[in-house]
Coordinates of C-alpha atoms in Angstrom, one line a residue:
M209 CA -24.3 6.6 -5.1
K210 CA -21.9 8.9 -3.2
K211 CA -22.4 9.3 0.6
I212 CA -22.8 13.0 1.0
V213 CA -22.7 14.7 4.4
F214 CA -24.1 18.2 4.9
H215 CA -22.9 19.9 8.1
M216 CA -25.0 23.0 8.9
D217 CA -24.7 25.5 11.7
L218 CA -28.1 26.5 13.1
D219 CA -28.4 30.0 14.5
N220 CA -28.3 32.7 11.9
T221 CA -27.5 30.0 9.3
I222 CA -30.8 28.0 9.1
I223 CA -32.9 29.5 11.9
Y224 CA -33.5 33.1 13.0
T225 CA -34.9 34.9 16.0
E226 CA -37.6 37.7 15.8
K227 CA -35.0 40.4 15.4
H228 CA -34.4 39.4 11.8
M229 CA -37.8 40.6 10.8
L230 CA -38.8 37.5 8.7
N231 CA -42.1 37.6 6.8
A232 CA -45.3 36.9 8.5
D233 CA -45.5 33.4 7.0
K234 CA -42.4 32.3 8.9
Q235 CA -42.6 29.0 10.8
C236 CA -41.7 28.5 14.4
V237 CA -39.0 25.8 15.0
E238 CA -38.1 26.6 18.6
R239 CA -40.0 27.5 21.8
Y240 CA -38.2 28.8 24.9
E241 CA -39.8 29.6 28.2
G242 CA -43.2 29.3 26.7
R243 CA -42.7 31.7 23.8
E244 CA -41.9 31.3 20.1
F245 CA -38.1 31.9 19.8
S246 CA -36.6 30.8 16.5
F247 CA -38.1 30.5 13.0
V248 CA -37.4 29.4 9.4
T249 CA -38.9 30.7 6.2
P250 CA -41.2 28.6 4.1
K251 CA -38.5 28.3 1.5
T252 CA -36.0 27.0 4.0
Y253 CA -38.5 24.5 5.3
E254 CA -39.3 23.2 1.8
L255 CA -35.6 22.8 0.9
L256 CA -34.8 21.1 4.1
Q257 CA -37.5 18.5 3.4
K258 CA -35.9 17.8 0.0
I259 CA -32.2 17.8 1.1
T260 CA -32.9 15.5 4.1
K261 CA -33.9 12.8 1.7
Q262 CA -30.7 13.0 -0.4
V263 CA -27.8 13.5 2.1
I264 CA -26.8 12.9 5.7
M265 CA -27.8 16.2 7.2
V266 CA -25.9 17.0 10.4
P267 CA -26.7 20.1 12.5
T268 CA -23.3 21.2 13.9
T269 CA -23.6 23.7 16.6
T270 CA -22.1 25.1 19.8
R271 CA -25.5 24.6 21.5
T272 CA -25.7 22.1 24.3
I273 CA -27.9 19.0 24.0
Q274 CA -30.7 20.7 25.9
Q275 CA -30.6 23.8 23.7
Y276 CA -30.4 21.7 20.6
N277 CA -33.4 19.6 21.7
R278 CA -35.6 22.7 21.8
I279 CA -35.4 22.9 18.0
D280 CA -37.8 21.0 15.7
L281 CA -37.1 21.6 12.0
K282 CA -40.1 19.5 11.1
V283 CA -38.0 17.0 9.2
G284 CA -38.2 14.2 11.7
T285 CA -35.5 13.1 14.0
L286 CA -32.2 13.5 12.2
S287 CA -29.8 10.5 12.4
Y288 CA -26.9 12.6 13.6
A289 CA -26.2 16.0 15.3
L290 CA -22.9 17.4 16.6
V291 CA -23.5 19.7 19.6
C292 CA -21.2 21.4 22.1
N293 CA -19.0 22.6 19.2
G294 CA -18.6 19.0 18.0
G295 CA -17.6 17.5 21.3
V296 CA -20.8 15.5 21.6
L297 CA -22.3 13.4 18.9
L298 CA -26.0 12.5 19.0
V299 CA -27.1 9.3 17.1
D300 CA -30.9 9.1 16.6
G301 CA -31.2 11.6 19.4
K302 CA -29.0 9.7 21.9
E303 CA -25.5 10.6 23.0
D304 CA -22.6 8.5 21.6
E305 CA -20.5 7.9 24.8
V306 CA -17.4 6.8 22.9
W307 CA -17.3 10.0 20.8
Y308 CA -17.6 12.1 24.0
E309 CA -14.8 10.2 25.7
Q310 CA -12.6 10.6 22.7
S311 CA -13.4 14.4 22.8
L312 CA -12.3 14.6 26.4
R313 CA -9.0 12.8 25.6
R314 CA -8.4 15.1 22.6
I315 CA -8.6 18.2 24.8
C316 CA -6.5 17.0 27.7
R317 CA -3.6 19.4 26.8
S318 CA -6.0 22.3 27.0
K319 CA -7.5 21.5 30.5
K320 CA -5.0 23.6 32.4
E321 CA -5.8 26.7 30.3
L322 CA -9.6 26.1 30.6
I323 CA -9.2 26.0 34.4
Q324 CA -7.1 29.1 34.4
A325 CA -9.8 30.9 32.3
M326 CA -12.5 29.8 34.8
E327 CA -10.4 31.1 37.7
F328 CA -10.0 34.5 35.9
L329 CA -13.6 34.8 34.9
E330 CA -14.9 33.7 38.3
K331 CA -13.3 36.7 40.0
D332 CA -14.0 39.2 37.2
K333 CA -16.5 41.9 38.2
R334 CA -17.4 42.5 34.6
R335 CA -19.0 39.1 34.4
T336 CA -22.8 39.3 34.1
F337 CA -23.8 35.7 33.8
E338 CA -23.0 32.4 35.5
L339 CA -19.8 30.7 34.6
R340 CA -20.3 27.4 32.8
F341 CA -17.9 24.6 32.1
I342 CA -19.9 23.0 29.3
R343 CA -19.5 19.2 29.7
E344 CA -15.9 19.9 30.8
L345 CA -15.2 20.7 27.1
F346 CA -15.2 24.5 27.0
V347 CA -15.9 27.6 29.1
F348 CA -18.8 30.0 28.6
T349 CA -20.1 33.2 30.2
K350 CA -21.3 36.7 29.4
C351 CA -19.4 39.9 30.3
E352 CA -19.6 43.7 30.1
E353 CA -16.7 45.0 28.0
P354 CA -16.4 41.6 26.3
M355 CA -13.7 42.7 23.8
V356 CA -11.5 43.9 26.7
V357 CA -12.1 40.8 28.7
A358 CA -11.3 38.6 25.6
E359 CA -8.0 40.5 25.0
E360 CA -7.1 40.0 28.7
L361 CA -7.8 36.3 28.4
K362 CA -5.7 36.0 25.3
E363 CA -2.8 37.6 27.1
L364 CA -3.2 35.3 30.1
L365 CA -3.7 32.0 28.3
D366 CA -1.6 29.8 26.0
M367 CA -3.2 30.6 22.7
E368 CA -1.4 27.6 21.2
V369 CA -3.9 25.3 22.8
V370 CA -7.0 27.3 23.3
D371 CA -9.1 29.9 21.3
V372 CA -11.2 32.8 22.7
F373 CA -14.4 33.7 20.8
L374 CA -16.8 36.5 21.1
N375 CA -20.5 36.6 20.2
G376 CA -21.9 39.9 21.4
A377 CA -21.6 39.8 25.2
K378 CA -20.9 36.0 25.2
I379 CA -17.4 34.8 25.7
Y380 CA -16.2 31.3 24.9
V381 CA -12.8 29.7 25.7
L382 CA -12.4 26.5 23.6
P383 CA -9.6 24.0 23.1
K384 CA -7.9 24.3 19.7
N385 CA -8.9 20.8 18.8
L386 CA -12.5 21.2 19.9
S387 CA -13.3 23.1 16.7
K388 CA -16.1 22.4 14.3
G389 CA -13.5 21.7 11.7
D390 CA -12.0 18.9 13.9
A391 CA -15.5 17.5 14.3
V392 CA -16.1 17.5 10.5
C393 CA -12.9 15.5 10.0
R394 CA -13.8 13.0 12.7
F395 CA -17.3 12.6 11.4
R396 CA -16.0 12.1 7.8
E397 CA -14.1 9.1 9.0
Y398 CA -17.0 8.0 11.3
V399 CA -19.5 7.6 8.5
G400 CA -17.1 7.1 5.6
A401 CA -18.3 10.2 3.7
D402 CA -17.4 10.6 0.1
Y403 CA -18.2 14.3 -0.1
V404 CA -18.6 16.8 2.7
I405 CA -20.5 20.1 2.5
A406 CA -20.6 22.6 5.3
A407 CA -22.4 25.9 5.9
G408 CA -22.0 28.5 8.7
D409 CA -22.1 32.2 9.4
S410 CA -19.6 33.0 12.2
D411 CA -16.0 32.7 13.4
F412 CA -17.0 29.4 15.1
D413 CA -17.7 28.0 11.6
I414 CA -14.6 28.9 9.7
S415 CA -12.7 25.8 10.5
M416 CA -15.7 23.7 9.5
L417 CA -15.9 25.4 6.2
E418 CA -12.2 25.0 5.5
S419 CA -12.3 21.3 6.5
S420 CA -15.1 20.4 4.0
D421 CA -15.0 19.6 0.3
L422 CA -17.4 22.5 -0.2
G423 CA -17.9 25.3 2.4
I424 CA -20.6 27.9 2.1
A425 CA -20.3 31.3 3.8
P426 CA -22.3 34.5 3.8
Y427 CA -20.9 37.6 2.2
D428 CA -20.1 39.5 5.4
L429 CA -18.0 36.6 6.8
S430 CA -15.9 36.6 3.6
N431 CA -15.2 40.3 4.2
R432 CA -13.5 39.4 7.5
Y433 CA -11.7 36.3 6.5
R434 CA -9.8 35.2 3.4
F435 CA -11.1 31.7 2.6
S436 CA -9.6 28.9 0.6
D437 CA -10.8 28.1 -2.9
N438 CA -13.2 25.4 -1.5
V439 CA -15.4 28.0 0.1
K440 CA -18.2 29.6 -1.8
C441 CA -19.3 33.0 -0.5
L442 CA -22.9 33.9 -1.3
T443 CA -24.4 37.3 -2.1
D444 CA -26.0 39.3 0.7
Q445 CA -29.0 40.2 -1.5
V446 CA -31.0 37.1 -0.4
L447 CA -31.6 35.7 3.1
Y448 CA -28.6 33.5 3.8
A449 CA -30.6 30.4 4.8
D450 CA -32.6 30.4 1.6
A451 CA -29.7 31.1 -0.6
L452 CA -27.4 28.5 0.9
L453 CA -30.0 25.7 0.8
E454 CA -30.8 26.5 -2.8
Y455 CA -27.1 26.2 -3.6
V456 CA -26.7 23.0 -1.7
Y457 CA -29.7 21.5 -3.4
R458 CA -28.3 22.3 -6.8
I459 CA -24.8 20.9 -5.9
I460 CA -26.1 17.6 -4.5
N461 CA -28.2 16.9 -7.5
T462 CA -25.1 17.6 -9.7
I463 CA -23.0 15.2 -7.6
C464 CA -25.7 12.5 -7.5

């Protein structure tokens, strides 16, 4: 039997906050500061239960360990998770120290640019949130006028070795080789995968989709990026989480 790995982004790919207006029968999978924060649909929950039994399912997220640990998909402890944009690997819930040390070595060429980004953002009066150097892997904060701040960072930094990403008011500065795509390639070798599927919804996920044997993207992302032939773009007529898991379930049963 083929060893199939399924990398899945979490936020807005599998789980959703209240603002997405899911049906009343949604199930809470994350609590934050004492309140229900993230949810899945019953269909997503049912499909996750089935898929978990057939493949190596690997949440692959920019969330930190602490943020990831708030989530309970109700499928038991997954054997693996890639957090901090792939810089940290969890095995049965515990951090793989070798993987992390390898991640730090891989980004050494980007360290100067990360420090320069921090110095710039530390002084910037448009910053509205604390400045975080996440596990010394990448820089994160929130700003007013995020698009303007991002453009200024791109002019300041060597974009050959780092990327600047936006998500609303959130700004990230990440090493080029601390991408989800890089993590997918490393993990393929780590477990000896025969076939890799990946699903995501944002710019963070593009490298992951392109690095897999089968990538799955929502329709709106395909409008902004021209994907390779290995990426399947789904219709926007059905909730993305439900549609992608139905598709993955069909594919893995075909492969198996």
